[in-house]
Amino acid sequence: MKITNAKVIVCSPGRNFVTLKIETDEGLTGIGDATLNGRELAVAAYLTEHVIPCLIGRDAHQIEDIWQYLYKGAYWRRGPVTMSAIAAVDTALWDIKGKQAGLPVHQLLGGRSRDGVTVYGHANGDDVDEVLGEVAKYVDLGYRAVRVQVAVPGIEHSYGVSADKLFYEPADAAGRTLATWSTERYLPFVPDVFARVRAEFGPHLKLLHDVHHRLTPIEAARLGKDLEPYRLTWLEDPVPADLQEGFRLIRQHTTTPLAVGEVFSSIWDCQQLIKEQLIDYIRTTVVHAGGITHLRRIFDLAALHHVRSGSHGATDLSPVAMAAALHVDLAIPNFGLQEYMRHTAETDAVFPHAYSYADGYLQPGEAPGLGVELDEKLAAEYPYKPASLPTNTLLDGTVHPW
Ligand code: CS2
Ligand code: MG
């Protein structure tokens, strides 16, 4: 089956998405997500200018060979732009293979290993009372796991706390907005939040918290210790992981489980974290870590070292990435949790999909391939809108040092 054409579709139904569509001489098509929040057009250009010309005429069935060709053939390896572009090709080829086989992608990955994909949502609030109400809404919807973020008193713009509920959109169309930060105000505040949430919801609800890479290892160790009585399922991105060995210091001090990886683009970004068992959940995604083929490789390494998956699933990952994630999540032995921030009605209309939510689980559905399509005509009604993520600064105006 030869690849005859491929094109990039950039659209903004609620937010920006970049989608690659691959066409074949047998009439089958496949799609892959290539969205990189705030840097969308870099990936679109990488695909259009450098990848698509190499794809035409290749055998769409050779997923692994095409992956190796794109990764090694460029000479310049890794990085979020490259790996998101490779991911889009890889995801689209799995979609085509599934459609040709007449099977959903999870069947090609070995079949279902569980009843459904347990998801978590984001409860945000300007204060603890508000967040208790938001957690209750998720519990009422059947969620078994909830991430809790509360605006830190004395900090004007807390990242990760949004007026949106069920969606989550940190990128700002106005351009260079700021988020502000004070470790001194944050560290004593968070344990009190979790004391209230745990007291209200009892011992069984899985609770998560995202630090968005703001602390040093010793500060993260203090936070992990202080949160131990509230038994979090994970503390996310406590520090940036450029320095993988930094996690050793956190690990020495706390039993609070650690999750990291939403910004990683390859197995090389997390191999030390995994092999030294410095983390408990690896949050790499289909779209930013080289597609289904490479994500599976990361999760297999993780399985050897008692690390579970916990893929990123914020609103800036398109329904194509979400569908692909669910097929992987359903099939792998070491699945942990899947983040699930919903999309706007406009996004869902542009990307009709077979996956569905019920009772705390997502199901990818049984449609052949990924089970998600792109309505190109409708997409054309939503042109790209420049938007970028906020820069985080300290209260004195310094760009956050980490
Ligand atoms: C966040 C993300 O979902 C999360 O865990 O850290 O929302 C992240 O900030 C955005 O996806 C950035 O694009
Ligand atoms: Mg996060």
Coordinates of C-alpha atoms and ligand atoms in Angstrom, one line a residue:
M1 CA 0.0 0.0 0.0
K2 CA 1.8 3.1 -1.2
I3 CA 1.5 6.6 0.4
T4 CA 0.3 8.9 -2.4
N5 CA -0.3 12.1 -0.5
A6 CA 0.0 13.7 2.9
K7 CA -1.1 17.1 4.1
V8 CA -1.1 19.2 7.3
I9 CA -4.4 20.7 8.5
V10 CA -4.1 23.6 11.1
C11 CA -7.3 24.6 12.7
S12 CA -8.6 26.4 15.8
P13 CA -11.9 25.0 17.0
G14 CA -11.7 26.3 20.6
R15 CA -7.8 26.1 20.4
N16 CA -5.1 25.4 17.9
F17 CA -4.6 21.9 16.6
V18 CA -2.2 20.5 13.9
T19 CA -3.2 17.3 12.2
L20 CA -1.4 15.2 9.6
K21 CA -3.5 13.3 7.1
I22 CA -1.9 10.5 5.1
E23 CA -3.5 9.1 1.9
T24 CA -2.8 5.9 0.2
D25 CA -3.3 4.3 -3.3
E26 CA -5.8 1.9 -1.8
G27 CA -8.1 4.8 -0.8
L28 CA -7.4 4.4 3.0
T29 CA -6.4 7.5 4.9
G30 CA -5.1 8.0 8.4
I31 CA -4.6 10.9 10.8
G32 CA -2.1 11.8 13.5
D33 CA -1.9 14.7 16.0
A34 CA 1.1 17.0 15.7
T35 CA 0.0 19.8 18.1
L36 CA 2.7 21.4 20.2
N37 CA 1.1 24.1 22.4
G38 CA 2.4 27.6 21.5
R39 CA 4.8 26.2 18.8
E40 CA 2.2 24.7 16.4
L41 CA 3.5 26.2 13.2
A42 CA 7.0 24.9 13.7
V43 CA 5.8 21.3 13.6
A44 CA 3.5 22.1 10.7
A45 CA 6.5 23.5 8.7
Y46 CA 8.7 20.5 9.7
L47 CA 6.1 18.1 8.4
T48 CA 5.3 20.0 5.2
E49 CA 8.8 21.0 4.2
H50 CA 10.8 18.1 5.4
V51 CA 8.8 15.0 6.2
I52 CA 6.0 14.8 3.7
P53 CA 8.3 14.8 0.6
C54 CA 10.1 11.8 2.1
L55 CA 6.9 9.9 2.6
I56 CA 5.4 9.8 -0.9
G57 CA 5.8 6.4 -2.5
R58 CA 6.7 4.6 0.7
D59 CA 4.8 1.5 1.9
A60 CA 2.3 2.6 4.5
H61 CA 2.6 -0.8 6.2
Q62 CA 6.2 -0.3 7.2
I63 CA 5.5 1.6 10.4
E64 CA 8.7 0.7 12.3
D65 CA 10.9 1.2 9.3
I66 CA 9.5 4.6 8.5
W67 CA 9.9 5.6 12.2
Q68 CA 13.6 4.6 12.1
Y69 CA 14.1 6.4 8.8
L70 CA 12.6 9.7 10.0
Y71 CA 14.4 9.5 13.4
K72 CA 17.8 8.5 12.2
G73 CA 17.7 9.9 8.7
A74 CA 17.4 13.5 9.8
Y75 CA 20.7 13.3 11.6
W76 CA 19.2 15.8 14.2
R77 CA 17.6 13.5 16.7
R78 CA 15.0 14.1 19.4
G79 CA 13.4 17.4 20.5
P80 CA 9.7 18.3 20.7
V81 CA 9.3 19.6 17.2
T82 CA 11.0 16.6 15.5
M83 CA 9.3 14.0 17.8
S84 CA 5.8 15.6 17.4
A85 CA 6.2 15.4 13.6
I86 CA 7.4 11.8 13.7
A87 CA 4.5 11.0 16.1
A88 CA 2.0 12.4 13.7
V89 CA 3.3 10.1 10.9
D90 CA 3.4 7.1 13.2
T91 CA -0.1 7.6 14.6
A92 CA -1.6 8.1 11.1
L93 CA 0.1 4.8 9.9
W94 CA -1.3 2.9 12.9
D95 CA -4.7 4.3 12.0
I96 CA -4.3 3.1 8.4
K97 CA -3.2 -0.3 9.5
G98 CA -6.1 -0.7 11.8
K99 CA -8.6 0.4 9.1
Q100 CA -7.1 -2.1 6.7
A101 CA -7.2 -4.9 9.2
G102 CA -10.8 -3.9 10.2
L103 CA -9.6 -3.8 13.8
P104 CA -9.3 -1.0 16.5
V105 CA -5.6 -0.2 17.2
H106 CA -5.7 -1.7 20.6
Q107 CA -6.2 -5.1 19.0
L108 CA -3.1 -4.6 17.0
L109 CA -1.2 -3.8 20.2
G110 CA -2.2 -7.1 21.8
G111 CA -5.8 -6.5 22.7
R112 CA -7.6 -5.3 25.8
S113 CA -5.9 -5.8 29.2
R114 CA -8.5 -4.1 31.3
D115 CA -12.2 -3.2 31.5
G116 CA -11.6 0.5 30.7
V117 CA -9.1 3.3 31.0
T118 CA -9.3 5.0 34.4
V119 CA -9.1 8.8 34.0
Y120 CA -8.5 11.8 36.1
G121 CA -9.9 15.4 35.7
H122 CA -8.7 18.8 37.0
A123 CA -10.5 20.4 40.0
N124 CA -9.4 24.0 40.1
G125 CA -10.4 26.8 42.5
D126 CA -9.6 30.2 43.7
D127 CA -9.9 29.0 47.2
V128 CA -10.3 25.7 49.1
D129 CA -14.0 26.0 49.4
E130 CA -14.4 26.3 45.7
V131 CA -12.1 23.4 44.9
L132 CA -14.0 21.1 47.3
G133 CA -17.1 21.9 45.2
E134 CA -15.2 21.1 42.0
V135 CA -13.9 17.8 43.3
A136 CA -17.5 16.9 44.3
K137 CA -18.6 17.5 40.7
Y138 CA -16.0 15.0 39.4
V139 CA -17.0 12.5 42.0
D140 CA -20.6 12.9 40.9
L141 CA -19.5 12.2 37.3
G142 CA -18.0 8.9 38.4
Y143 CA -14.3 9.9 38.4
R144 CA -12.1 7.8 40.7
A145 CA -9.1 10.2 40.4
V146 CA -9.0 14.0 40.6
R147 CA -6.1 16.5 40.3
V148 CA -6.4 19.4 42.8
Q149 CA -5.0 22.9 42.2
V150 CA -5.9 26.0 44.2
A151 CA -4.8 29.6 43.6
V152 CA -2.0 30.3 46.1
P153 CA -2.9 33.2 48.4
G154 CA -0.8 36.3 47.6
I155 CA 0.1 35.1 44.1
E156 CA -1.7 37.0 41.4
H157 CA -1.7 34.5 38.5
S158 CA -1.3 30.8 39.6
Y159 CA -0.6 28.6 36.6
G160 CA -2.9 25.6 36.4
V161 CA -5.9 27.4 38.0
S162 CA -8.3 28.4 35.4
A163 CA -11.8 29.9 35.1
D164 CA -12.6 27.0 32.7
K165 CA -14.1 23.9 34.2
L166 CA -13.8 20.5 32.5
F167 CA -11.5 22.2 29.8
Y168 CA -8.1 23.5 30.5
E169 CA -6.5 26.2 28.4
P170 CA -3.2 27.7 29.7
A171 CA -2.2 29.3 26.3
D172 CA -3.3 32.9 25.8
A173 CA -4.3 34.5 22.5
A174 CA -3.2 37.8 23.9
G175 CA 0.4 36.6 23.7
R176 CA 3.0 37.1 26.5
T177 CA 1.0 36.8 29.7
L178 CA 2.7 36.0 32.9
A179 CA 2.2 33.5 35.7
T180 CA 3.7 34.4 39.1
W181 CA 5.3 32.2 41.7
S182 CA 6.5 32.2 45.4
T183 CA 7.8 29.0 46.9
E184 CA 7.5 30.6 50.4
R185 CA 3.8 31.1 49.9
Y186 CA 3.1 27.8 48.1
L187 CA 4.9 25.3 50.3
P188 CA 3.0 25.8 53.6
F189 CA -0.3 26.2 51.7
V190 CA -0.6 23.0 49.7
P191 CA -0.7 20.5 52.6
D192 CA -3.6 22.3 54.2
V193 CA -5.5 22.1 50.9
F194 CA -5.0 18.3 50.8
A195 CA -5.9 17.9 54.5
R196 CA -9.3 19.5 53.7
V197 CA -9.9 17.4 50.5
R198 CA -8.9 14.1 52.2
A199 CA -11.1 14.8 55.2
E200 CA -14.1 15.6 52.9
F201 CA -13.7 12.8 50.4
G202 CA -12.3 9.9 52.5
P203 CA -9.4 7.5 51.8
H204 CA -10.4 6.0 48.5
L205 CA -10.5 8.8 46.0
K206 CA -7.2 9.1 44.1
L207 CA -5.8 12.6 44.6
L208 CA -3.1 14.2 42.4
H209 CA -1.3 17.5 42.4
D210 CA 0.8 19.2 39.7
V211 CA 3.8 21.5 40.7
H212 CA 4.5 22.4 37.1
H213 CA 8.3 22.1 37.6
R214 CA 8.5 25.0 40.1
L215 CA 10.6 23.6 43.0
T216 CA 14.2 22.6 43.7
P217 CA 14.7 18.9 44.7
I218 CA 15.1 19.7 48.4
E219 CA 11.9 21.9 48.3
A220 CA 10.1 19.1 46.5
A221 CA 11.3 16.6 49.1
R222 CA 9.8 18.8 51.9
L223 CA 6.5 19.1 50.0
G224 CA 6.4 15.3 49.4
K225 CA 7.0 14.7 53.2
D226 CA 4.3 17.2 54.2
L227 CA 1.8 15.5 51.8
E228 CA 2.5 12.0 53.0
P229 CA -0.5 11.9 55.5
Y230 CA -2.9 12.6 52.6
R231 CA -1.6 9.7 50.4
L232 CA -1.5 11.3 47.0
T233 CA -1.5 9.0 44.0
W234 CA 1.1 11.3 42.5
L235 CA 3.0 14.5 42.9
E236 CA 3.6 15.7 39.3
D237 CA 6.5 17.6 37.9
P238 CA 7.9 18.6 41.3
V239 CA 11.1 19.8 39.6
P240 CA 12.1 20.1 35.9
A241 CA 13.7 16.8 34.9
D242 CA 16.4 18.1 32.7
L243 CA 18.6 17.0 35.6
Q244 CA 17.3 13.5 35.9
E245 CA 19.6 12.7 38.9
G246 CA 17.8 15.6 40.8
F247 CA 15.0 13.1 41.5
R248 CA 17.4 11.0 43.7
L249 CA 17.3 13.7 46.3
I250 CA 13.5 13.9 46.4
R251 CA 13.3 10.1 46.5
Q252 CA 15.6 9.8 49.5
H253 CA 13.2 11.9 51.6
T254 CA 9.6 11.0 50.7
T255 CA 7.3 8.1 49.9
T256 CA 4.9 10.4 48.0
P257 CA 4.8 8.9 44.5
L258 CA 6.2 11.0 41.7
A259 CA 5.1 11.5 38.2
V260 CA 6.9 13.3 35.4
G261 CA 7.2 13.3 31.6
E262 CA 4.6 15.5 29.8
V263 CA 7.4 17.6 28.2
F264 CA 9.6 14.6 27.3
S265 CA 10.1 13.7 23.7
S266 CA 12.0 10.4 23.8
I267 CA 13.1 7.5 25.9
W268 CA 16.4 9.2 26.4
D269 CA 14.7 11.9 28.5
C270 CA 13.5 9.4 31.1
Q271 CA 15.8 6.3 30.9
Q272 CA 17.7 7.2 34.1
L273 CA 14.5 8.2 35.9
I274 CA 13.0 4.8 35.0
K275 CA 16.1 2.6 35.4
E276 CA 16.9 4.0 38.9
Q277 CA 13.3 3.8 39.9
L278 CA 13.3 7.5 40.7
I279 CA 9.6 7.9 39.6
D280 CA 6.4 6.0 39.8
Y281 CA 4.5 7.2 36.8
I282 CA 5.8 8.2 33.4
R283 CA 3.6 10.9 31.7
T284 CA 5.0 10.8 28.1
T285 CA 2.3 11.0 25.3
V286 CA 1.7 9.6 21.9
V287 CA 1.9 13.1 20.3
H288 CA 5.1 14.5 22.0
A289 CA 7.1 11.3 22.4
G290 CA 7.3 9.9 18.9
G291 CA 3.9 8.2 18.4
I292 CA 2.5 4.9 19.4
T293 CA 5.7 3.0 18.4
H294 CA 8.0 5.0 20.6
L295 CA 5.6 5.5 23.5
R296 CA 5.2 1.7 23.7
R297 CA 9.0 1.4 23.8
I298 CA 9.1 3.8 26.8
F299 CA 6.3 2.0 28.6
D300 CA 7.9 -1.4 28.1
L301 CA 11.1 -0.1 29.7
A302 CA 9.0 1.4 32.5
A303 CA 7.3 -2.0 33.1
L304 CA 10.7 -3.6 33.8
H305 CA 11.3 -1.1 36.6
H306 CA 7.8 -0.9 38.4
V307 CA 6.9 2.4 36.7
R308 CA 3.4 2.8 35.4
S309 CA 2.0 5.0 32.6
G310 CA 0.2 8.2 33.4
S311 CA -0.1 10.0 30.0
H312 CA -0.6 13.7 29.7
G313 CA -4.1 14.4 28.3
A314 CA -4.7 18.2 28.6
T315 CA -7.0 20.0 26.2
D316 CA -4.1 20.9 24.0
L317 CA -3.7 17.3 22.9
S318 CA -6.3 16.8 20.1
P319 CA -9.0 14.1 20.1
V320 CA -6.6 12.2 17.7
A321 CA -3.9 12.0 20.4
M322 CA -6.6 11.1 23.0
A323 CA -7.9 8.2 20.9
A324 CA -4.4 6.9 20.2
A325 CA -3.5 7.2 24.0
L326 CA -6.6 5.1 24.9
H327 CA -5.7 2.3 22.6
V328 CA -2.2 2.1 24.2
D329 CA -3.6 2.5 27.7
L330 CA -6.1 -0.4 27.2
A331 CA -3.4 -2.7 25.9
I332 CA -0.3 -2.3 28.0
P333 CA 0.3 -4.3 31.2
N334 CA 1.6 -1.3 33.3
F335 CA -1.1 1.2 32.7
G336 CA -1.6 3.6 35.7
L337 CA -3.9 6.5 34.9
Q338 CA -4.8 8.7 31.9
E339 CA -5.4 12.4 32.2
Y340 CA -8.6 13.5 30.6
M341 CA -9.4 17.1 30.1
R342 CA -12.4 17.4 27.9
H343 CA -12.5 19.4 24.6
T344 CA -14.9 22.1 23.6
A345 CA -18.0 21.3 21.6
E346 CA -16.4 22.9 18.6
T347 CA -13.4 20.7 18.9
D348 CA -15.5 17.6 19.3
A349 CA -17.5 18.5 16.2
V350 CA -14.4 19.0 14.1
F351 CA -13.0 15.6 15.3
P352 CA -15.9 13.2 15.5
H353 CA -14.7 10.2 17.6
A354 CA -15.7 6.8 18.8
Y355 CA -14.2 7.1 22.3
S356 CA -16.6 7.7 25.2
Y357 CA -16.6 8.3 28.9
A358 CA -18.7 6.5 31.5
D359 CA -18.3 5.7 35.2
G360 CA -14.7 6.9 35.6
Y361 CA -13.5 5.1 32.5
L362 CA -12.8 6.1 28.9
Q363 CA -13.3 3.5 26.2
P364 CA -11.6 3.9 22.8
G365 CA -14.5 2.1 21.0
E366 CA -14.4 -0.6 18.5
A367 CA -14.1 1.4 15.2
P368 CA -11.3 0.2 13.0
G369 CA -8.1 2.2 13.3
L370 CA -8.0 5.0 15.9
G371 CA -11.8 5.7 15.7
V372 CA -11.5 9.4 15.1
E373 CA -11.8 11.5 12.0
L374 CA -11.2 15.1 10.9
D375 CA -14.0 17.0 9.3
E376 CA -11.9 19.1 7.0
K377 CA -14.7 21.3 5.7
L378 CA -15.7 22.3 9.3
A379 CA -12.0 22.7 10.3
A380 CA -11.6 25.3 7.5
E381 CA -14.1 27.5 9.4
Y382 CA -11.7 27.8 12.3
P383 CA -8.4 29.3 11.1
Y384 CA -5.2 29.3 13.3
K385 CA -5.0 31.9 16.0
P386 CA -1.6 32.8 17.5
A387 CA -1.5 31.9 21.3
S388 CA 1.3 31.1 23.6
L389 CA 1.9 29.7 27.1
P390 CA 2.6 32.2 29.9
T391 CA 6.1 32.9 31.2
N392 CA 6.4 32.2 34.9
T393 CA 8.1 34.9 37.0
L394 CA 9.0 35.4 40.7
L395 CA 7.2 38.1 42.6
D396 CA 10.2 40.5 42.0
G397 CA 9.9 40.0 38.2
T398 CA 12.7 37.5 37.8
V399 CA 12.0 34.9 35.1
H400 CA 11.6 31.7 37.2
P401 CA 15.1 30.2 37.5
W402 CA 14.1 26.6 36.8
Ligands
CS2_1 C1 -0.5 20.4 32.6 C2 -0.7 20.8 31.2 O1 -2.2 18.8 32.2 C3 -1.2 19.0 32.8 O2 -0.7 18.3 33.6 O3 0.7 20.4 33.1 O4 -2.0 21.3 31.1 C4 0.2 21.7 30.5 O5 0.4 22.9 31.3 C5 -0.3 22.1 29.2 O6 -0.7 20.9 28.5 C6 0.8 22.8 28.4 O7 0.5 22.7 27.0
MG2 MG 1.2 18.7 34.2

